[in-house]
PDB file of C-alpha atoms in Angstrom:
ATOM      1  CA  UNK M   1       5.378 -12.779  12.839  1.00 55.00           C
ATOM      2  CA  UNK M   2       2.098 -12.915  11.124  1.00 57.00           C
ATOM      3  CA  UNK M   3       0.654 -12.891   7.706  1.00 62.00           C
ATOM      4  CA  UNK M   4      -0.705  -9.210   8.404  1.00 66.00           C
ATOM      5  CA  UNK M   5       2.586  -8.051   7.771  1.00 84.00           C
ATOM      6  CA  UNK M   6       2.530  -9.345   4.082  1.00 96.00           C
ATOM      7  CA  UNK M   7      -0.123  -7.925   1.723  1.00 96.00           C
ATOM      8  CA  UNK M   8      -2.290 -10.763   0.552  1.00 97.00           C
ATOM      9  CA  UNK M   9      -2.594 -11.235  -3.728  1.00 97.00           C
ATOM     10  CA  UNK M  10      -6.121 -13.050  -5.545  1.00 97.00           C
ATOM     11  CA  UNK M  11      -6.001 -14.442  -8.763  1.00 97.00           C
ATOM     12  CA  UNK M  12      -8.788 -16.725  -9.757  1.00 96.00           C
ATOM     13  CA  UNK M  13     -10.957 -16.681  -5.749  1.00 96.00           C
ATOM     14  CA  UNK M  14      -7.522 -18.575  -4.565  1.00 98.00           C
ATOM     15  CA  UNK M  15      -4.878 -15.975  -2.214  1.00 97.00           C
ATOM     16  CA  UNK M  16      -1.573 -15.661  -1.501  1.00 98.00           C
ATOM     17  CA  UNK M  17       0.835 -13.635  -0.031  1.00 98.00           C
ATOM     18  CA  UNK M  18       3.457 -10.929  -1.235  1.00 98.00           C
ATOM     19  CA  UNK M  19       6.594 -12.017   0.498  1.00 98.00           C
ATOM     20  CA  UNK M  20      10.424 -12.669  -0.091  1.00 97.00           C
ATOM     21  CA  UNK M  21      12.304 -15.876   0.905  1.00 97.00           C
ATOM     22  CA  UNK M  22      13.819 -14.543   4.316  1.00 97.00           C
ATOM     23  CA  UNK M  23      10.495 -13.484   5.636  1.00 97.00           C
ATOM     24  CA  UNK M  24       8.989 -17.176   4.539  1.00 98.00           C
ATOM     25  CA  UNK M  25      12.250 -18.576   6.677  1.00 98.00           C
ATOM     26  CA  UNK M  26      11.562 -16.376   9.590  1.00 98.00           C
ATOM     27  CA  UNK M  27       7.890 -16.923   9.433  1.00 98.00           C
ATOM     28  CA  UNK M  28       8.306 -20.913   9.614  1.00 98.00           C
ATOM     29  CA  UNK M  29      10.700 -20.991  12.315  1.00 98.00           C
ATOM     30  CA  UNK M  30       8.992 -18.870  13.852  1.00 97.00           C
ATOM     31  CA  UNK M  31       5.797 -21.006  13.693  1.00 98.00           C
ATOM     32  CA  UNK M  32       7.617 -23.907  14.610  1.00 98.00           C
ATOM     33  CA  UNK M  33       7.995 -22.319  17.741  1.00 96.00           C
ATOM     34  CA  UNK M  34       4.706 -21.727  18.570  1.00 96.00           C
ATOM     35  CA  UNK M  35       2.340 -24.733  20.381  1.00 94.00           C
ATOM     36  CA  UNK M  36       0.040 -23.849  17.251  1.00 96.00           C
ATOM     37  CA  UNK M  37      -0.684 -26.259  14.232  1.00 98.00           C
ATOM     38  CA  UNK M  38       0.751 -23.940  11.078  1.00 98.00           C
ATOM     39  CA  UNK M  39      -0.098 -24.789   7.080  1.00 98.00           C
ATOM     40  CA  UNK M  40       2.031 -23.044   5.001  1.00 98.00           C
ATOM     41  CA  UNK M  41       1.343 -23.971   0.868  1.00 98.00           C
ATOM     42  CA  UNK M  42       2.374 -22.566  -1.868  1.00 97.00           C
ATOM     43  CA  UNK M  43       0.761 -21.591  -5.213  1.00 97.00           C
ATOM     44  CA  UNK M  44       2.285 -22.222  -8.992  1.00 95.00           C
ATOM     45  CA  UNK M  45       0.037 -22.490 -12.338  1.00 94.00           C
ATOM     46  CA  UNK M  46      -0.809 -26.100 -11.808  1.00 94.00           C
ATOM     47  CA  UNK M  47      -2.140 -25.012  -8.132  1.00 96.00           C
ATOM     48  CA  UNK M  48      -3.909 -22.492  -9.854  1.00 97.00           C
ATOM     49  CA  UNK M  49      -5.903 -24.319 -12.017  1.00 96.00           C
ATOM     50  CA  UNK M  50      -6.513 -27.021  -9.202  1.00 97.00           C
ATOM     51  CA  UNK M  51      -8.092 -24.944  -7.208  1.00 98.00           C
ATOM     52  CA  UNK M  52     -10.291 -23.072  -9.928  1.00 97.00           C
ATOM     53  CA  UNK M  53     -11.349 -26.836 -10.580  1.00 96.00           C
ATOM     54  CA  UNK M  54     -11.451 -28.618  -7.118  1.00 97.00           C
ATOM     55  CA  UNK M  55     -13.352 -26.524  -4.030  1.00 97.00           C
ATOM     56  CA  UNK M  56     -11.846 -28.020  -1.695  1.00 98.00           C
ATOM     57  CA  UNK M  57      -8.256 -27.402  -2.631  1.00 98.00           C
ATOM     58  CA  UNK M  58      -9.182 -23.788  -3.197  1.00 98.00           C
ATOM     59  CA  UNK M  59     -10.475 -23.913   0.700  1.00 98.00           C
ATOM     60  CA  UNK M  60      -6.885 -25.384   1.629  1.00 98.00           C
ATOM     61  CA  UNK M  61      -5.224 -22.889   0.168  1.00 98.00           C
ATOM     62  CA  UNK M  62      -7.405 -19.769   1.270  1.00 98.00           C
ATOM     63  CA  UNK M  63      -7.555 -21.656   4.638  1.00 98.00           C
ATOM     64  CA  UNK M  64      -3.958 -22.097   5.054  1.00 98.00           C
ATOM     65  CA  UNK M  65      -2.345 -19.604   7.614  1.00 98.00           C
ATOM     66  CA  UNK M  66       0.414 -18.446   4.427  1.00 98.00           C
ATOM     67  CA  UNK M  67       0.575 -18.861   1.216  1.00 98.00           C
ATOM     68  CA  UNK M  68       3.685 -17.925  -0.982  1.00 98.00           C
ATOM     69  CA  UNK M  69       4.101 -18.146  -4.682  1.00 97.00           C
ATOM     70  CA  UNK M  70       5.998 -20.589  -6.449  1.00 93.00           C
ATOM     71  CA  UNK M  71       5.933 -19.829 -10.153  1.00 89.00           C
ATOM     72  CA  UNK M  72       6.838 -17.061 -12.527  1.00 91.00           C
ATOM     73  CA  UNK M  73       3.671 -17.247 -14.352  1.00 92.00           C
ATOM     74  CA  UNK M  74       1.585 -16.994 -11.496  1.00 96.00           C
ATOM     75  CA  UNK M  75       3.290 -13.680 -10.258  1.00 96.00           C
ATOM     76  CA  UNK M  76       2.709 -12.747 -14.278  1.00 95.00           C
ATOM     77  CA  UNK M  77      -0.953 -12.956 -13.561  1.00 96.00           C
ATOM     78  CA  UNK M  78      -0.895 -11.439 -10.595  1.00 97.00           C
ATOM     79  CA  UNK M  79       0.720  -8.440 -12.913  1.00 96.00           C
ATOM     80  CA  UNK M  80      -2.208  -8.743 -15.061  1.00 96.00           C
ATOM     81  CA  UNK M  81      -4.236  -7.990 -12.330  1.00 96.00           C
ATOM     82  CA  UNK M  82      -2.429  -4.879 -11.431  1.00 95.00           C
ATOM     83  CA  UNK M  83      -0.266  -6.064  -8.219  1.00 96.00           C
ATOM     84  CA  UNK M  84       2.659  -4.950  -8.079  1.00 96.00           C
ATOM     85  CA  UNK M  85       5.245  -7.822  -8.181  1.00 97.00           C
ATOM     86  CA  UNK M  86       8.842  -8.448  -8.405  1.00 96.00           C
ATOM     87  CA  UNK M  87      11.012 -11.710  -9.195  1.00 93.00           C
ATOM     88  CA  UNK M  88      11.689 -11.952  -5.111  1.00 95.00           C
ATOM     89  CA  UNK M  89       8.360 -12.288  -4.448  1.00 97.00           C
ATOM     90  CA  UNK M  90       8.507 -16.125  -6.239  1.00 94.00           C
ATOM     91  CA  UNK M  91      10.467 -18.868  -4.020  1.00 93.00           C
ATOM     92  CA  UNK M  92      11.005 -22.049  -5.564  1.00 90.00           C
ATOM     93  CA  UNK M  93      12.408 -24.869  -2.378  1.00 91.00           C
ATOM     94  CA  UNK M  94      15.843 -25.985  -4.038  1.00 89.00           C
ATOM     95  CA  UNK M  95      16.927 -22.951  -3.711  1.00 91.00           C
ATOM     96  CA  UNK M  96      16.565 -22.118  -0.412  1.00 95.00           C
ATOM     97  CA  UNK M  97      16.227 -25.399   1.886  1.00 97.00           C
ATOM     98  CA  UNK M  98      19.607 -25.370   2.871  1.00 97.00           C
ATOM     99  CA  UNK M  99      19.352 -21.562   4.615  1.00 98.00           C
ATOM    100  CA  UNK M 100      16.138 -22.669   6.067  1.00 98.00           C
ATOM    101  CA  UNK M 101      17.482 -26.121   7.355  1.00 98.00           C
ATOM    102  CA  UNK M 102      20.217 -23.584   8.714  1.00 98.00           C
ATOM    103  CA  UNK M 103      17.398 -21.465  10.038  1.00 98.00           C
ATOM    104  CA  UNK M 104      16.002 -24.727  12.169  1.00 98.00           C
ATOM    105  CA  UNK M 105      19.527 -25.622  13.578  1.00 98.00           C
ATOM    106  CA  UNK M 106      20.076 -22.264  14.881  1.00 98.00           C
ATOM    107  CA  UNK M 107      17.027 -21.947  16.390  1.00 97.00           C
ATOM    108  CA  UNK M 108      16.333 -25.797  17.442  1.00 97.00           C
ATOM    109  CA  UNK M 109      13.850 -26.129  15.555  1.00 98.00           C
ATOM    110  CA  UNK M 110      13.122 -30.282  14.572  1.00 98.00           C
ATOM    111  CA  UNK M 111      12.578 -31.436  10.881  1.00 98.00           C
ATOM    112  CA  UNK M 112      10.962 -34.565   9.306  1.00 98.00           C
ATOM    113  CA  UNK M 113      10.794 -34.927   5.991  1.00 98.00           C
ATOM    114  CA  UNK M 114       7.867 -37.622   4.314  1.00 98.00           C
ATOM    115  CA  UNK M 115       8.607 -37.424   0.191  1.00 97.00           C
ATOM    116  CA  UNK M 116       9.751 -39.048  -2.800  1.00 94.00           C
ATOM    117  CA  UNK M 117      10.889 -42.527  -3.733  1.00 94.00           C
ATOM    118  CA  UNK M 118      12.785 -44.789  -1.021  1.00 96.00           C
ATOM    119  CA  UNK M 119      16.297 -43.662  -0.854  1.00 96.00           C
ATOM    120  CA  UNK M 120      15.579 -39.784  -1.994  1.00 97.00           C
ATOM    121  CA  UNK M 121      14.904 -38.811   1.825  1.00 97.00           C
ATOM    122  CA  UNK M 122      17.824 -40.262   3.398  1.00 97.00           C
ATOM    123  CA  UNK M 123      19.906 -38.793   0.098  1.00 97.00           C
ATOM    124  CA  UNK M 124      18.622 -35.297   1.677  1.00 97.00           C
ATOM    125  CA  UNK M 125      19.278 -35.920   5.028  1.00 98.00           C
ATOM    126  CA  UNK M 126      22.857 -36.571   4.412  1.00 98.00           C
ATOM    127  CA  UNK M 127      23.157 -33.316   2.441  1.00 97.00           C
ATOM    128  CA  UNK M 128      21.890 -30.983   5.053  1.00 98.00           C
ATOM    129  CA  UNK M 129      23.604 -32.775   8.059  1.00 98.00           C
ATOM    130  CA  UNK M 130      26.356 -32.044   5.932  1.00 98.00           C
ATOM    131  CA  UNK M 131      25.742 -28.358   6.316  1.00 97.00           C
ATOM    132  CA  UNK M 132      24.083 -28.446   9.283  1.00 98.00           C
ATOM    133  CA  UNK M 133      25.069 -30.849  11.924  1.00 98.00           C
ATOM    134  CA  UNK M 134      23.156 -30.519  14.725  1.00 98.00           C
ATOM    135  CA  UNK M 135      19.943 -30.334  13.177  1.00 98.00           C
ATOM    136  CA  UNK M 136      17.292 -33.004  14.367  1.00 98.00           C
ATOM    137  CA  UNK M 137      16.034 -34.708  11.368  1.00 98.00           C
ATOM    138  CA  UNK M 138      14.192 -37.605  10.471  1.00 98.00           C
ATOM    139  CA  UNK M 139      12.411 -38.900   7.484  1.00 98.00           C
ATOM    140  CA  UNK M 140      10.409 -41.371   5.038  1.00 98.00           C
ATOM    141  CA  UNK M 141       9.745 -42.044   1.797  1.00 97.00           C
ATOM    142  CA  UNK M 142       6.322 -41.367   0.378  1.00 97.00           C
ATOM    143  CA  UNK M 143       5.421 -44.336  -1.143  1.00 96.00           C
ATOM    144  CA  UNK M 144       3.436 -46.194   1.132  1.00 97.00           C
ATOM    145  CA  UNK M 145      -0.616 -46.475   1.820  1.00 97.00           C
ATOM    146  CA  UNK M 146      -2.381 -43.002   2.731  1.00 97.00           C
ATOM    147  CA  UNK M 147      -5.282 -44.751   4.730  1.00 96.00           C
ATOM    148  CA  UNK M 148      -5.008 -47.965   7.114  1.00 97.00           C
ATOM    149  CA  UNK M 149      -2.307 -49.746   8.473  1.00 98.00           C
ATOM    150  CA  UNK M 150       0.632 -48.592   7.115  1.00 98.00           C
ATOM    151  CA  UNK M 151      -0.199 -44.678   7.310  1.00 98.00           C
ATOM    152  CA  UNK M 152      -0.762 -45.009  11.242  1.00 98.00           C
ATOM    153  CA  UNK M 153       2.229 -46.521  11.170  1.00 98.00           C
ATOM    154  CA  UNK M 154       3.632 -43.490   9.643  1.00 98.00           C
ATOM    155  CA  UNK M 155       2.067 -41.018  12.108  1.00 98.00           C
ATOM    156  CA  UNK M 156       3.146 -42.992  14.771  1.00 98.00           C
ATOM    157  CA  UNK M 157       6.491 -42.316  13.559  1.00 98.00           C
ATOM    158  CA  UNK M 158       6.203 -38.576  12.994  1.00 98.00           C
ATOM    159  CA  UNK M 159       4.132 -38.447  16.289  1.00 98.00           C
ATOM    160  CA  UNK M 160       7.425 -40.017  18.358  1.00 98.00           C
ATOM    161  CA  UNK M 161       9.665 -37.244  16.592  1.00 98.00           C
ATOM    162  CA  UNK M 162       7.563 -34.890  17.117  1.00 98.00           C
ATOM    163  CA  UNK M 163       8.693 -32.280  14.597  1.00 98.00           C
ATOM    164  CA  UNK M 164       8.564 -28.384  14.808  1.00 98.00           C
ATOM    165  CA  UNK M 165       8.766 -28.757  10.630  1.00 98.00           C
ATOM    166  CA  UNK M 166       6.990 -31.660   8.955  1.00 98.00           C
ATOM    167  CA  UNK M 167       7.660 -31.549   5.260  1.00 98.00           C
ATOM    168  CA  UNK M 168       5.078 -33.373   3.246  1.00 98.00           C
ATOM    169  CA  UNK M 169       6.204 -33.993  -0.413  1.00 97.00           C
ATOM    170  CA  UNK M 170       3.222 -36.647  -2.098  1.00 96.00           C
ATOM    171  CA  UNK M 171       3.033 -34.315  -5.509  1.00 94.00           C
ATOM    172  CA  UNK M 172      -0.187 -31.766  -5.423  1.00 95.00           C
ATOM    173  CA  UNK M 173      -3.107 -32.166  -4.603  1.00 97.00           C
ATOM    174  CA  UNK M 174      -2.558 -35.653  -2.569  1.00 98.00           C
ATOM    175  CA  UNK M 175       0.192 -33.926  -0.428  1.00 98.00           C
ATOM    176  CA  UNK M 176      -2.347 -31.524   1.174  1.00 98.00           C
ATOM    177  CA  UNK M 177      -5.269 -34.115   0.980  1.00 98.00           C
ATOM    178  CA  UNK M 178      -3.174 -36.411   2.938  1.00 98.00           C
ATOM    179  CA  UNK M 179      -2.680 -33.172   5.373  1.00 98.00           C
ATOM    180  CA  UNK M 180      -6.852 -32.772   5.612  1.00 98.00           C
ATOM    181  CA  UNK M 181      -7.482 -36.273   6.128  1.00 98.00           C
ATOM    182  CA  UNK M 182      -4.564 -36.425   9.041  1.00 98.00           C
ATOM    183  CA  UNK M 183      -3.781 -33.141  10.828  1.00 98.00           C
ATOM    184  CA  UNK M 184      -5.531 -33.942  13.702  1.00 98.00           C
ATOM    185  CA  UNK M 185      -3.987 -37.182  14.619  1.00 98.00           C
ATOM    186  CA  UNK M 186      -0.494 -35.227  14.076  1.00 98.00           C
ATOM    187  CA  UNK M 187       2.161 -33.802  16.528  1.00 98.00           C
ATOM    188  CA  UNK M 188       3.877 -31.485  14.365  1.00 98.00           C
ATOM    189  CA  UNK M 189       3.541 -27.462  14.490  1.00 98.00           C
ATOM    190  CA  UNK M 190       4.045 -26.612  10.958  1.00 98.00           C
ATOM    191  CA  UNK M 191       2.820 -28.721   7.933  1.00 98.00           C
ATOM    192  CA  UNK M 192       4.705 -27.867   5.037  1.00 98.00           C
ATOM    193  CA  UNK M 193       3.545 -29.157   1.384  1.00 97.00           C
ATOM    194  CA  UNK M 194       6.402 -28.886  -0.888  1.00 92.00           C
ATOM    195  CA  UNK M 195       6.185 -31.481  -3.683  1.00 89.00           C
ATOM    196  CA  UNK M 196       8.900 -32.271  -5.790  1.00 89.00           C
ATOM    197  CA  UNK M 197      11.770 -30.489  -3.767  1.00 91.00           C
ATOM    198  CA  UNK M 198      13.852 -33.411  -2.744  1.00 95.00           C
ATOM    199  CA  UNK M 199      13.861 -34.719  -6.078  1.00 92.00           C
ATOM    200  CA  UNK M 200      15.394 -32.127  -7.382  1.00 90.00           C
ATOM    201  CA  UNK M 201      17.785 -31.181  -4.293  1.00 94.00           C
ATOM    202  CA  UNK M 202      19.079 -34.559  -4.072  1.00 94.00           C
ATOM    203  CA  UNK M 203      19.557 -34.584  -7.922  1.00 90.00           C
ATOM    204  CA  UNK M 204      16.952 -37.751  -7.962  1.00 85.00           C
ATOM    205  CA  UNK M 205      15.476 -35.464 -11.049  1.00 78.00           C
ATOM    206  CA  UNK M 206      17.506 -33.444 -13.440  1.00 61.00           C
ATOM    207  CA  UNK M 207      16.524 -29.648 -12.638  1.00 56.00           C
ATOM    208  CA  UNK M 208      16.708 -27.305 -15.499  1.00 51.00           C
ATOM    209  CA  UNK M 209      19.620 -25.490 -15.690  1.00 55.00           C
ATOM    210  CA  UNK M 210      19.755 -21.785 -13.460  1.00 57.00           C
ATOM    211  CA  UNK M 211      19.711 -19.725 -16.570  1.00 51.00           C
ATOM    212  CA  UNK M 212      16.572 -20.897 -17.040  1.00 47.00           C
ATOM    213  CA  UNK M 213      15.144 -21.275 -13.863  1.00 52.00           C
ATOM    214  CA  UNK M 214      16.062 -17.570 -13.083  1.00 51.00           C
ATOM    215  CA  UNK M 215      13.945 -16.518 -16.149  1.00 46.00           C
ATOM    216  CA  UNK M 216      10.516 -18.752 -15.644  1.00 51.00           C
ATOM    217  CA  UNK M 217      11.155 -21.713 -18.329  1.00 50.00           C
ATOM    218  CA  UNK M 218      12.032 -24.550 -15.633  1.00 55.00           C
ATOM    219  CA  UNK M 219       8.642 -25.676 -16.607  1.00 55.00           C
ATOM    220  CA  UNK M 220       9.629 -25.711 -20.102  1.00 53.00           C
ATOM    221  CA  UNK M 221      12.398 -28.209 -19.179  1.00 53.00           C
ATOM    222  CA  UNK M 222      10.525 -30.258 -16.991  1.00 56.00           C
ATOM    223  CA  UNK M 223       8.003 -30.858 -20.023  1.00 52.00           C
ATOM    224  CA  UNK M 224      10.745 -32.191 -22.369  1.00 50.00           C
ATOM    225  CA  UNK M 225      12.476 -34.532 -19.304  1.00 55.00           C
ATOM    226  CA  UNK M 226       8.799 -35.375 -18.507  1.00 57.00           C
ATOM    227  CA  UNK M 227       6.775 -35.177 -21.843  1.00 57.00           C
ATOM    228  CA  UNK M 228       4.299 -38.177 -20.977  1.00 59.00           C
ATOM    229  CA  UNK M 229       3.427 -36.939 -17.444  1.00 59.00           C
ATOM    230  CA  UNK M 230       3.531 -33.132 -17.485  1.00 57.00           C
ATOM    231  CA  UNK M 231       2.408 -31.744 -21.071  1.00 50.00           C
ATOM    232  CA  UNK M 232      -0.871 -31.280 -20.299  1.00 68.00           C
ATOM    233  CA  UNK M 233       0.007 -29.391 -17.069  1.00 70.00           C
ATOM    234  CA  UNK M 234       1.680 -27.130 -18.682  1.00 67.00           C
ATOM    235  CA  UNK M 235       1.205 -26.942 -22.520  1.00 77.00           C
ATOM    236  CA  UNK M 236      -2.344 -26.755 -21.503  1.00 87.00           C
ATOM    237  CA  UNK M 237      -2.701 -25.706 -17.961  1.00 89.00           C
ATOM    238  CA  UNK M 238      -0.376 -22.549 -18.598  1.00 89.00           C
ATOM    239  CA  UNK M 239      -2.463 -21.118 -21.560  1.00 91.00           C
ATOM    240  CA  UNK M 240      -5.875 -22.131 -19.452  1.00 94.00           C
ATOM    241  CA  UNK M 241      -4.199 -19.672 -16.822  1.00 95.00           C
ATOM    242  CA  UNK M 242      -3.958 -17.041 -18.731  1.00 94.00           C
ATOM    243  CA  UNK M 243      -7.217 -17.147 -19.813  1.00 95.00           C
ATOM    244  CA  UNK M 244      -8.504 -17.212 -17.220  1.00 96.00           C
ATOM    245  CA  UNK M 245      -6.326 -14.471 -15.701  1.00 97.00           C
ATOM    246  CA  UNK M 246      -7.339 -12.076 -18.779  1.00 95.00           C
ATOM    247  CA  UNK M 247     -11.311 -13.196 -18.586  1.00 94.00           C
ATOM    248  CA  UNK M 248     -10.946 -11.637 -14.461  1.00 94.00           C
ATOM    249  CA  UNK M 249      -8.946  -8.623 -15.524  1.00 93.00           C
ATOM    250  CA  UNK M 250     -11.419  -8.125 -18.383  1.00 90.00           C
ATOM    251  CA  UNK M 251     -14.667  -8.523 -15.645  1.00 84.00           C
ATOM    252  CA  UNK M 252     -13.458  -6.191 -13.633  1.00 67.00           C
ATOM    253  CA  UNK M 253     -10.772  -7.886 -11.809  1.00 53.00           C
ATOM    254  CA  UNK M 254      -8.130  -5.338 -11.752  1.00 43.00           C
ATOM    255  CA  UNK M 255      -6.961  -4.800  -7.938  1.00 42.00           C
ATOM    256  CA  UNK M 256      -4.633  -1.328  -8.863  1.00 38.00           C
ATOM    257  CA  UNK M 257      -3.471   0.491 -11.925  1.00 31.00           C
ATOM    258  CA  UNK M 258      -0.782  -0.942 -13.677  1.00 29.00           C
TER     259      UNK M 258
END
């Protein structure tokens, strides 16, 4: 599969790609399958605004062989901008690791996971062995040194497993720094920058519950759990957006009629 089949979306200079969550399974097993290094991100508000502010995370993204959309809002703004865009077309990881994990077993494809505190990675190995025994899977917690001694030791571990899947989970933008400064010294196929999935899959963080995920307010929850850390991200990153968003449409940005 390749990202020719899925019609690519701009918002802001930064791409992604029109997709649904089986084609993003297929396409990463798939991948994993291939003697080919694979980046496959994903773009929200916060990612957004990132990479409106930091060049170099905007190359990541527009370099990165797919790109799918995690975020209501984002797929709002794509709206703005006259794509046309449906509620499949945003994948959010708890919701779907399991069939992917799945995905991997049937096919033999290998996983290791590098996220979260100590403890949340071998919470989430236990759940998907649970569902899917023969899966190889390995892991570490993301709390260690990104430079030196202690992150070769890390690649020396992921290099031993050599996974068709490597899951990197550090929080955005250090997750796909870390994948810059290191991709060369790693033996994985696909790198695979997911952020806070674990937390929530293992139930390490309280996820907001699926009414409101299904309508776009997870963010709102994760702002009242989180009020310290995340209000600016989203009380102000989420209005920035917009504005943003409506400055492009009102330059000339429009990509279709509405």
């Amino acid at each position: 599969m390749v990202t020719e089949n899925f019609e690519e979306l701009t918002i802001l200079n930064t791409r992604f790609h029109k997709l649904t969550v089986c084609q993003l399974i297929d396409y990463i097993v798939i991948s994993a399958n291939v003697e080919k290094k694979t980046i496959v991100s994903n773009v929200n508000v916060y990612a957004m605004n990132l990479a409106y502010e930091l060049p170099w995370f905007q190359d990541f993204l527009n370099s990165s062989d797919l790109v799918f959309c995690d975020g209501f809002s984002t797929l709002f703004g794509a709206k703005l901008l006259g794509y046309s865009v449906q509620s499949v077309h945003r994948m959010t990881c708890p919701d779907y690791i399991e069939n992917l994990v799945l995905a991997c077993e049937k096919q033999e494809v290998s996983l290791f996971l590098l996220a979260g505190k100590p403890g949340v990675v071998d919470k989430a190995i236990t759940k998907l062995t649970s569902i899917a025994p023969k899966i190889r899977i390995q892991g570490h917690h993301g709390y260690f040194e990104k430079s030196g001694a202690e992150n070769d030791l890390i690649i020396q571990k992921i290099n031993e497993f050599k996974p068709g899947i490597l899951y990197v989970g550090l929080g955005m933008p250090l997750q796909e720094k870390w994948i810059l400064d290191n991709i060369n010294r790693i033996e994985a196929r696909v790198f695979f920058p997911l952020g806070a999935c674990l937390d929530f899959y293992t139930g390490s963080v309280t996820r907001a519950p699926r009414l409101l995920t299904n309508i776009g307010l997870e963010g709102l929850t994760r702002v009242v759990m989180e009020p310290q850390r995340l209000w600016k991200r989203f009380l102000i990153g989420y209005p920035l957006f917009l504005y943003r968003v409506l400055r492009q449409r009102i330059g000339g940005g429009v990509t279709t009629k509405l």
